[in-house]
PDB file of C-alpha atoms in Angstrom:
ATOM      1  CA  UNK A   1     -22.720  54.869 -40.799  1.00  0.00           C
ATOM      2  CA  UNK A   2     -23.410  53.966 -37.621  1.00  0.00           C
ATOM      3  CA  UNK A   3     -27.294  53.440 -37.023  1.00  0.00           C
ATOM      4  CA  UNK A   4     -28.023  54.258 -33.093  1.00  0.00           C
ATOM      5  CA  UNK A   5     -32.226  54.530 -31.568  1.00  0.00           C
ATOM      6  CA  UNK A   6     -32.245  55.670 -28.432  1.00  0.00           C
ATOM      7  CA  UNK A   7     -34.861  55.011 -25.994  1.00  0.00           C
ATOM      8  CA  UNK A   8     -35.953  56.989 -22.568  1.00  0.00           C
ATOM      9  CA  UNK A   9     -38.718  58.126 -21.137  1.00  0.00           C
ATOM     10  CA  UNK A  10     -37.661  61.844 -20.935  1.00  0.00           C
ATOM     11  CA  UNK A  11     -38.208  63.845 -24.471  1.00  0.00           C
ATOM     12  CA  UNK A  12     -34.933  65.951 -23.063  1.00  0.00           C
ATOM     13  CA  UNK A  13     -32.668  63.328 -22.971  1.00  0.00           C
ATOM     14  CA  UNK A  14     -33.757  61.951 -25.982  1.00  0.00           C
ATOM     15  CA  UNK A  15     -33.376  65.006 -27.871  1.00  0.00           C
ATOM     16  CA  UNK A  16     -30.332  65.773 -26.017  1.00  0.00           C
ATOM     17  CA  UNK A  17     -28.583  62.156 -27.232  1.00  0.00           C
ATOM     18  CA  UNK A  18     -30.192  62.916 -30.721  1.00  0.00           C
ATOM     19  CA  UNK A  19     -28.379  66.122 -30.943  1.00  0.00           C
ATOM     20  CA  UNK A  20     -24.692  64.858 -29.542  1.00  0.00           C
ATOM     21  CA  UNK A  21     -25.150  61.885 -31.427  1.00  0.00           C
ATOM     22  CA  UNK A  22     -25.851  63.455 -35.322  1.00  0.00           C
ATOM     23  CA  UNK A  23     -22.923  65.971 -34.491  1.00  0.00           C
ATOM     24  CA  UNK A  24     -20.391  63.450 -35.194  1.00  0.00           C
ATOM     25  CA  UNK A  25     -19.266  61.811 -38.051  1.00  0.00           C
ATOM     26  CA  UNK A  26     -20.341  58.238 -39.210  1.00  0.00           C
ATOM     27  CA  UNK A  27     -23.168  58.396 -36.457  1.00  0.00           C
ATOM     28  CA  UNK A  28     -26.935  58.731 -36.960  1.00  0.00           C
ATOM     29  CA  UNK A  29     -29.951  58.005 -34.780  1.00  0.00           C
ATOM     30  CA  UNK A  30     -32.526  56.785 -36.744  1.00  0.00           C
ATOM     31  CA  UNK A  31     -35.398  56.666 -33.858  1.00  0.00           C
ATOM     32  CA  UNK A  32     -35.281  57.700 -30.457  1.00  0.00           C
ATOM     33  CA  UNK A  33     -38.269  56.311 -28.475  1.00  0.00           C
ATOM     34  CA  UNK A  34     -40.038  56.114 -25.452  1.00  0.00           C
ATOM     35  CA  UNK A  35     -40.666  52.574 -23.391  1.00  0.00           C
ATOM     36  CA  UNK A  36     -43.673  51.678 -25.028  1.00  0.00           C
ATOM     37  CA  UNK A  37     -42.885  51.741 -28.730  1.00  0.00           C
ATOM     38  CA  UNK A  38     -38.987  51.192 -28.376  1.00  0.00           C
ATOM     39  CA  UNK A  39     -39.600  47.367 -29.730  1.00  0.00           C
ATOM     40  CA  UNK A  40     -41.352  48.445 -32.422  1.00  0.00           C
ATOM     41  CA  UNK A  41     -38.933  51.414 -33.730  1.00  0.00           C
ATOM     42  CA  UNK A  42     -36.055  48.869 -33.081  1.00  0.00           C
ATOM     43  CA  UNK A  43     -37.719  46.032 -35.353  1.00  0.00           C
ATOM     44  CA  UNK A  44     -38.192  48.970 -37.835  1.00  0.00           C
ATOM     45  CA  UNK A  45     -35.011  50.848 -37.991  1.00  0.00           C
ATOM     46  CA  UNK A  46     -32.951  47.493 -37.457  1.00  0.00           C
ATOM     47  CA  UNK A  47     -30.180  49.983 -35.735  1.00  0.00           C
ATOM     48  CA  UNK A  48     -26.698  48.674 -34.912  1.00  0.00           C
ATOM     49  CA  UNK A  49     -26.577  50.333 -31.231  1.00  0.00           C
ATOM     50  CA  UNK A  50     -29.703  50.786 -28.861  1.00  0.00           C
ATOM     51  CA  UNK A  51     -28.987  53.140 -26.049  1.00  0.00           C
ATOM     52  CA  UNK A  52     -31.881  52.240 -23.744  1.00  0.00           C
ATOM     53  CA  UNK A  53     -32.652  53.944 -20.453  1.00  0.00           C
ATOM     54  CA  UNK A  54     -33.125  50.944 -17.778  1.00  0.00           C
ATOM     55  CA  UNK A  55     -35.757  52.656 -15.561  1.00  0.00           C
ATOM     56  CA  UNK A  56     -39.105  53.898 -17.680  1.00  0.00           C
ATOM     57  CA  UNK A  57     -42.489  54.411 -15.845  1.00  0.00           C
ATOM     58  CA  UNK A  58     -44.210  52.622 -19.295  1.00  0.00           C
ATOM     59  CA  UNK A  59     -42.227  49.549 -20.247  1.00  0.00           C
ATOM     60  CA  UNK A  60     -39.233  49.661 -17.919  1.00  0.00           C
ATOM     61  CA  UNK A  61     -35.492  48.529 -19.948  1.00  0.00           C
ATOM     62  CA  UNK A  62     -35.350  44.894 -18.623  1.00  0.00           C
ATOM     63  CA  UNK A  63     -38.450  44.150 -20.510  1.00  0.00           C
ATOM     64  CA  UNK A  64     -38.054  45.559 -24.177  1.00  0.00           C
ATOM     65  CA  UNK A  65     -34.316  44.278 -23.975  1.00  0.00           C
ATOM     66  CA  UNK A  66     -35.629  40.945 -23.664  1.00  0.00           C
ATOM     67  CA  UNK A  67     -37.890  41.751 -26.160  1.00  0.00           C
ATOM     68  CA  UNK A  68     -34.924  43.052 -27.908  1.00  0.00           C
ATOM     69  CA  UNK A  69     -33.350  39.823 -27.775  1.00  0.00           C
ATOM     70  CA  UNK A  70     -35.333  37.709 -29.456  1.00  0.00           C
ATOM     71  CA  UNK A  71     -34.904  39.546 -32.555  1.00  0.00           C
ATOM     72  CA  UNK A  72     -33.030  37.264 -35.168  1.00  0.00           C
ATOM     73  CA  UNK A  73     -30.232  39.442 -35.295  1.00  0.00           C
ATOM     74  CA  UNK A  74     -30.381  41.356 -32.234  1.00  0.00           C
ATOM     75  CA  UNK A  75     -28.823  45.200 -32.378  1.00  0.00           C
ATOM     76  CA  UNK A  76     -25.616  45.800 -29.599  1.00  0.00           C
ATOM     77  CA  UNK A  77     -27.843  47.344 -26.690  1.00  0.00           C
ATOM     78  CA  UNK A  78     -26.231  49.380 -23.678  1.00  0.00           C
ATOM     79  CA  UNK A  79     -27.962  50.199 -20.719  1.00  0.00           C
ATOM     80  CA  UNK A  80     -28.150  54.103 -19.800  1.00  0.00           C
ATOM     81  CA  UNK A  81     -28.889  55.397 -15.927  1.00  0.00           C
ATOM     82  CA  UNK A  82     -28.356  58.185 -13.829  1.00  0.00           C
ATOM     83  CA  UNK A  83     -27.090  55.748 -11.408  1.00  0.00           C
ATOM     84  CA  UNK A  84     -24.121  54.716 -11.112  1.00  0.00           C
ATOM     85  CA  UNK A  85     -24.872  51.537  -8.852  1.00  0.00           C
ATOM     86  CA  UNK A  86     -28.125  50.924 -10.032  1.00  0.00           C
ATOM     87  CA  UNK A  87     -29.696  47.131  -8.976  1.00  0.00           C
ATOM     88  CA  UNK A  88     -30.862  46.835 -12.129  1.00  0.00           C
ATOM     89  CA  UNK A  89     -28.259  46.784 -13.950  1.00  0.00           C
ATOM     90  CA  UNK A  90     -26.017  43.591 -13.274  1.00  0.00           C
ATOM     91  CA  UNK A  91     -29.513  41.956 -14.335  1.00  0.00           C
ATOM     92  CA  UNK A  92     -29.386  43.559 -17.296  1.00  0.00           C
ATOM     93  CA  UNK A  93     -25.764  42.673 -18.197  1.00  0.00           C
ATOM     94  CA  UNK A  94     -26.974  38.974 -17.308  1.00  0.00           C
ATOM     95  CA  UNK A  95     -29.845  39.154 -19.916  1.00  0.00           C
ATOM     96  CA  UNK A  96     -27.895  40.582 -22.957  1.00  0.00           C
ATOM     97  CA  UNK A  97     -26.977  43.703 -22.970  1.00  0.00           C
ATOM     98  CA  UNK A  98     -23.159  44.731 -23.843  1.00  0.00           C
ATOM     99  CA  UNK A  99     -22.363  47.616 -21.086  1.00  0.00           C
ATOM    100  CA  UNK A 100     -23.886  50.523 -19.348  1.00  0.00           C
ATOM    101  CA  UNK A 101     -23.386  54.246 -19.518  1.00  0.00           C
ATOM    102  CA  UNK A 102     -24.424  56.979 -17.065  1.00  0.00           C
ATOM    103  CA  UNK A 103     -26.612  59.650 -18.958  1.00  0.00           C
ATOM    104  CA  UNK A 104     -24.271  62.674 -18.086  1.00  0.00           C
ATOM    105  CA  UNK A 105     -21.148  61.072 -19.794  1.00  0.00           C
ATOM    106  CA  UNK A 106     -19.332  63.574 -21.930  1.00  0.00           C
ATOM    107  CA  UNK A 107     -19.993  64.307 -25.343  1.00  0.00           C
ATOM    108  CA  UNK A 108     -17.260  62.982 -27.308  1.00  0.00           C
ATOM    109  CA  UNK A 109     -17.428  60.302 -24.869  1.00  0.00           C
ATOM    110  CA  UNK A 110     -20.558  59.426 -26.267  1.00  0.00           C
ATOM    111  CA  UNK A 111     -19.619  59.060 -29.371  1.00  0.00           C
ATOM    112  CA  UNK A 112     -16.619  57.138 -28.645  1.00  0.00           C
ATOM    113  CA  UNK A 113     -18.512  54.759 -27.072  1.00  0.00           C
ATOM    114  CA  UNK A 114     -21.194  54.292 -29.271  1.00  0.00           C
ATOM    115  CA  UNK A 115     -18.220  53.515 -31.777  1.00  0.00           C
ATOM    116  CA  UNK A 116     -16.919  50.794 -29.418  1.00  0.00           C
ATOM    117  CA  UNK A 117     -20.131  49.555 -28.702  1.00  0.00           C
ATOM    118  CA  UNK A 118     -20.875  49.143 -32.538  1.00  0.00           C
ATOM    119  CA  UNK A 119     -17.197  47.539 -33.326  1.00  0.00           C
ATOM    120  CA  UNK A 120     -18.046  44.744 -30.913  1.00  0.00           C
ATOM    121  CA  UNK A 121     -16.804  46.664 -27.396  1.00  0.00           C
ATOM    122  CA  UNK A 122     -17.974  46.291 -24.332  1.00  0.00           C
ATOM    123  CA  UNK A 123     -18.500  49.907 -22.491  1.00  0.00           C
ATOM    124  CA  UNK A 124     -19.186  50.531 -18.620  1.00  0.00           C
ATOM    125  CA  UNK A 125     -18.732  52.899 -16.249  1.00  0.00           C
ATOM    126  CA  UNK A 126     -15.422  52.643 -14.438  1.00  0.00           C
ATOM    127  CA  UNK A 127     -16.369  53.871 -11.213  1.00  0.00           C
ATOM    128  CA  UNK A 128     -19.646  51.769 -11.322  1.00  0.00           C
ATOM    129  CA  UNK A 129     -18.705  48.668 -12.824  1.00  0.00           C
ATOM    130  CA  UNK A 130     -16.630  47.414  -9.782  1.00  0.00           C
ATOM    131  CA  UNK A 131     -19.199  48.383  -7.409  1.00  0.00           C
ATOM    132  CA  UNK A 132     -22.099  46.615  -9.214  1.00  0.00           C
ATOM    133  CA  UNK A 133     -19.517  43.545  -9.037  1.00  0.00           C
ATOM    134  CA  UNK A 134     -18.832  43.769  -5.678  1.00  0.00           C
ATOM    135  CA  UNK A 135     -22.583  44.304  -5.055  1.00  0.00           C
ATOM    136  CA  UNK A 136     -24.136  40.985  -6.541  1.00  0.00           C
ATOM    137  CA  UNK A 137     -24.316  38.214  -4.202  1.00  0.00           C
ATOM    138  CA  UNK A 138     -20.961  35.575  -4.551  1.00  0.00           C
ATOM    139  CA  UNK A 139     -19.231  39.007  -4.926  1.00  0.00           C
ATOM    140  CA  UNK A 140     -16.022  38.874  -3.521  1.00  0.00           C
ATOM    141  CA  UNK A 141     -13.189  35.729  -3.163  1.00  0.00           C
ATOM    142  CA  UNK A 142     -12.771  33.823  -6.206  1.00  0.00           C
ATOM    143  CA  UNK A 143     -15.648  31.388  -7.294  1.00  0.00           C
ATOM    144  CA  UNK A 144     -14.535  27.772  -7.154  1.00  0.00           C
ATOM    145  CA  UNK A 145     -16.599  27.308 -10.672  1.00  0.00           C
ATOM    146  CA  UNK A 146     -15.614  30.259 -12.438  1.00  0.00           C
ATOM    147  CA  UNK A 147     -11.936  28.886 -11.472  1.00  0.00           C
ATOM    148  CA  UNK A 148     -12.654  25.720 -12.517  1.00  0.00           C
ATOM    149  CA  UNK A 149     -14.187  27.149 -16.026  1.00  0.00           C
ATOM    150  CA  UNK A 150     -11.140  29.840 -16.571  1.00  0.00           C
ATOM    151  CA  UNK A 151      -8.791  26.608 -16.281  1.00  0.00           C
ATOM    152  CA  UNK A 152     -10.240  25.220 -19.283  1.00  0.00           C
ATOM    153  CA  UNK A 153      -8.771  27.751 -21.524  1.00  0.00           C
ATOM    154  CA  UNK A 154      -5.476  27.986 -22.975  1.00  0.00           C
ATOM    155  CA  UNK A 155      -2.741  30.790 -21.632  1.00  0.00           C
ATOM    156  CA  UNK A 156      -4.052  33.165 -25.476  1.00  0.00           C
ATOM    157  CA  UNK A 157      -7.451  32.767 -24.349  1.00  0.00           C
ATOM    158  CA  UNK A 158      -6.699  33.933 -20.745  1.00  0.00           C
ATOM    159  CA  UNK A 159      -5.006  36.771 -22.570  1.00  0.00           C
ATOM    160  CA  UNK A 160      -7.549  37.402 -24.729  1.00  0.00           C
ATOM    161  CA  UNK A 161     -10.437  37.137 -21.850  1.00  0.00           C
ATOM    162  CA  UNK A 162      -8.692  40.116 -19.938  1.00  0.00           C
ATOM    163  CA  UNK A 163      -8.465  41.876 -22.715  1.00  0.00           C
ATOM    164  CA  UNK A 164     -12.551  41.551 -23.438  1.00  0.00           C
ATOM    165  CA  UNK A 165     -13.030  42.848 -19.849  1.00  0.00           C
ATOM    166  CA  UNK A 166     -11.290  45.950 -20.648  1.00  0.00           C
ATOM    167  CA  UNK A 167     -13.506  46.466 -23.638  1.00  0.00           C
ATOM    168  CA  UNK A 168     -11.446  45.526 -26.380  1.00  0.00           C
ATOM    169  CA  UNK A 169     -12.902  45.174 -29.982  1.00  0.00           C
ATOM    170  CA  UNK A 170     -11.801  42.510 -31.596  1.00  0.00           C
ATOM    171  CA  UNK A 171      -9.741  44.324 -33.751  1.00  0.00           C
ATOM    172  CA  UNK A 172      -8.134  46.002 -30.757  1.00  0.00           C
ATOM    173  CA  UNK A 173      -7.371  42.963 -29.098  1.00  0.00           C
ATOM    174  CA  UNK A 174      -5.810  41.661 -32.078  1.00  0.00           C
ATOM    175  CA  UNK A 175      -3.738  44.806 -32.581  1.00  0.00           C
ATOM    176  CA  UNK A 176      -2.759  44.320 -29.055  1.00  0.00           C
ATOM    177  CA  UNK A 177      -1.796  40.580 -29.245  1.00  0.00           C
ATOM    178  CA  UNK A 178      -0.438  40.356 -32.811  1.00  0.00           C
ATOM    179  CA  UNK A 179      -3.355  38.350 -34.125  1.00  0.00           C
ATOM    180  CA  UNK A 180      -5.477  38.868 -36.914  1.00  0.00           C
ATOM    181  CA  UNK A 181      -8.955  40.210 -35.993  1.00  0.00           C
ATOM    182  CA  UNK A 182     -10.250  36.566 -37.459  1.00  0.00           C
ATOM    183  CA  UNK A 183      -8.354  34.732 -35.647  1.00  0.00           C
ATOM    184  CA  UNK A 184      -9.285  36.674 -32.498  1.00  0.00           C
ATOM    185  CA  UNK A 185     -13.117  36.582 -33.427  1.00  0.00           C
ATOM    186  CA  UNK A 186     -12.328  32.412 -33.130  1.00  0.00           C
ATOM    187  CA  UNK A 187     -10.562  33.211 -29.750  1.00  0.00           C
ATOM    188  CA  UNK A 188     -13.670  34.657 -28.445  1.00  0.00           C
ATOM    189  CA  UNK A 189     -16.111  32.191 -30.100  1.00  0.00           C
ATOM    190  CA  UNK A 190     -13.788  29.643 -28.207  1.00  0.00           C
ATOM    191  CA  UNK A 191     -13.946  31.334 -24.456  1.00  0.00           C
ATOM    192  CA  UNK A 192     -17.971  32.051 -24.601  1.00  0.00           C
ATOM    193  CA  UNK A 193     -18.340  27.964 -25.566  1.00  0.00           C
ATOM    194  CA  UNK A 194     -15.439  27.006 -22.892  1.00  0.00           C
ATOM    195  CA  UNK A 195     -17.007  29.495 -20.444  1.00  0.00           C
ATOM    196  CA  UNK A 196     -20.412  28.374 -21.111  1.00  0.00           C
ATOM    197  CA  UNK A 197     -21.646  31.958 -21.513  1.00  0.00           C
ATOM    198  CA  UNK A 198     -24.017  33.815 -23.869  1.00  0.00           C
ATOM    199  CA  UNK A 199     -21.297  37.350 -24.586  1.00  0.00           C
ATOM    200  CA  UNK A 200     -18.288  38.982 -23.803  1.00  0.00           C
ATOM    201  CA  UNK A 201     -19.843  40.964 -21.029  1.00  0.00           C
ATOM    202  CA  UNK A 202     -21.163  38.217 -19.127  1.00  0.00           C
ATOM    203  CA  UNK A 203     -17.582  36.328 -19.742  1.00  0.00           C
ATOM    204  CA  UNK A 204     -16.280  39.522 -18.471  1.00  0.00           C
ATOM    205  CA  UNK A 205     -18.294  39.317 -15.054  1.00  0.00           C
ATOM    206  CA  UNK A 206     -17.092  35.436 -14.867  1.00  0.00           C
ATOM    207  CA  UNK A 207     -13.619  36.654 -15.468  1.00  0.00           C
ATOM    208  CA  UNK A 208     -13.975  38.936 -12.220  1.00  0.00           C
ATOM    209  CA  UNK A 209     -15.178  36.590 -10.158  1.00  0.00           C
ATOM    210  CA  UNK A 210     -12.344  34.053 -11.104  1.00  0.00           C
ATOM    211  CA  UNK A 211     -10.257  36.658 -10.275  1.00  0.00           C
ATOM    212  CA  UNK A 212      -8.074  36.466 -13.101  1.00  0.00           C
ATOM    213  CA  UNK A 213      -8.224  40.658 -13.158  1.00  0.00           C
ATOM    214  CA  UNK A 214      -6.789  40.922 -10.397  1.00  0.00           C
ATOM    215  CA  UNK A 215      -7.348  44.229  -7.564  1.00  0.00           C
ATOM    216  CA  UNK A 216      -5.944  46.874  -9.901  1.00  0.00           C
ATOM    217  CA  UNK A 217      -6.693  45.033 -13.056  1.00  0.00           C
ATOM    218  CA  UNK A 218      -9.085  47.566 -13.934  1.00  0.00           C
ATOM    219  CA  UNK A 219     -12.145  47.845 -14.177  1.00  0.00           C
ATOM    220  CA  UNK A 220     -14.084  45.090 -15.476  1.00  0.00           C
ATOM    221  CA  UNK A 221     -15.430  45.196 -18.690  1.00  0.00           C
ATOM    222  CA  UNK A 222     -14.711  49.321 -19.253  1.00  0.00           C
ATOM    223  CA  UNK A 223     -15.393  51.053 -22.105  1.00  0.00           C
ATOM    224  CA  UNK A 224     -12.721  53.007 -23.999  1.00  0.00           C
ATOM    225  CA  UNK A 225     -12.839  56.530 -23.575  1.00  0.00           C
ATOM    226  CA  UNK A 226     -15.205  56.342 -20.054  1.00  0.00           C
TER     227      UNK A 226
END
């Protein structure tokens, strides 16, 4: 069972997730919460996936994720908006949190992505997620020091990077490459040290602006199913 608490400021949308969510199989939210007691439900409930809305009048998103984060065993946390460029949310990405979904994605969607954020998937709006790359300053032509970082990695772990920005579980990736999902959980572990970053999104974002996806090598870091 999947354990999901989902925090936002509007009782509508929380019910609304709470509803979609409990419909499907293998999914249950535990909690749904608004800014000011989402740290506290999320040390309770100890949920796999947070779905946490990034712009709350209380305690806005950037603050209880980093609040989130210094749990000992933080949950998977994605970012939700009604934006699909919003400023906020390449910080966000930055400071831990594995993707970000707009709040009038599909159902079944939604529940596909919830499963890919809780098997270790990164999920993000396709139409979004190249704008919000484009948008952050260095945006652009290659970065001489993400080059110089991608380098350092052998021709798997290139493959295996790509693969991460396209929101790949690890089990996925493995499927995709021939590997076992162990030995591709080592791949990984191997990139973030080599890359010198804290998770597969933010490797994700350095693997854009290396260019190693390439202009129609999709969007970085997507979520299956978005």
């Amino acid at each position: 069972m999947i354990r999901v608490v989902v925090v936002d400021d509007e009782a509508l949308v929380r019910s609304g997730f709470e509803m979609i969510l409990n419909a499907f199989d293998g999914i249950q939210v535990v909690a749904t919460a608004e800014g000011a007691g989402a740290a506290d439900a999320i040390r309770r409930e100890r949920p796999d996936v947070v779905l946490l809305d990034i712009r709350m009048p209380d305690v806005d998103g950037l603050t209880v994720l980093r609040e989130v984060q210094k749990l000992p065993a933080p949950p998977t946390v994605a970012m939700l908006t009604t934006f699909d460029t919003d400023e906020y949310v390449l910080t966000a990405l930055r400071s831990g949190a594995t993707g970000f979904l707009l709040k009038d994605t599909e159902p079944e969607q939604l529940a596909q992505l919830v499963r890919t954020l809780a098997a270790g998937g990164v999920v993000m709006s396709p139409k979004a997620s190249r704008a919000l790359l484009r948008g952050h300053p260095g945006a652009g032509a290659p970065q001489d020091a993400d080059v110089a970082r991608v380098k350092l990695l052998s021709d798997r772990e290139r493959d295996v990077l790509v693969l991460i920005a396209e929101g790949l579980s690890n089990v996925d990736i493995g499927a995709r490459v021939h590997l076992s999902a162990g030995t591709v959980k080592d791949h990984v572990s191997s990139i973030l040290a080599k890359l010198r970053v804290a998770g597969r999104v933010q490797a994700a974002l350095l693997a854009e602006r290396a260019g190693l996806l390439g202009d129609d090598g999709g969007d970085a870091a997507r979520g299956q199913g978005c």
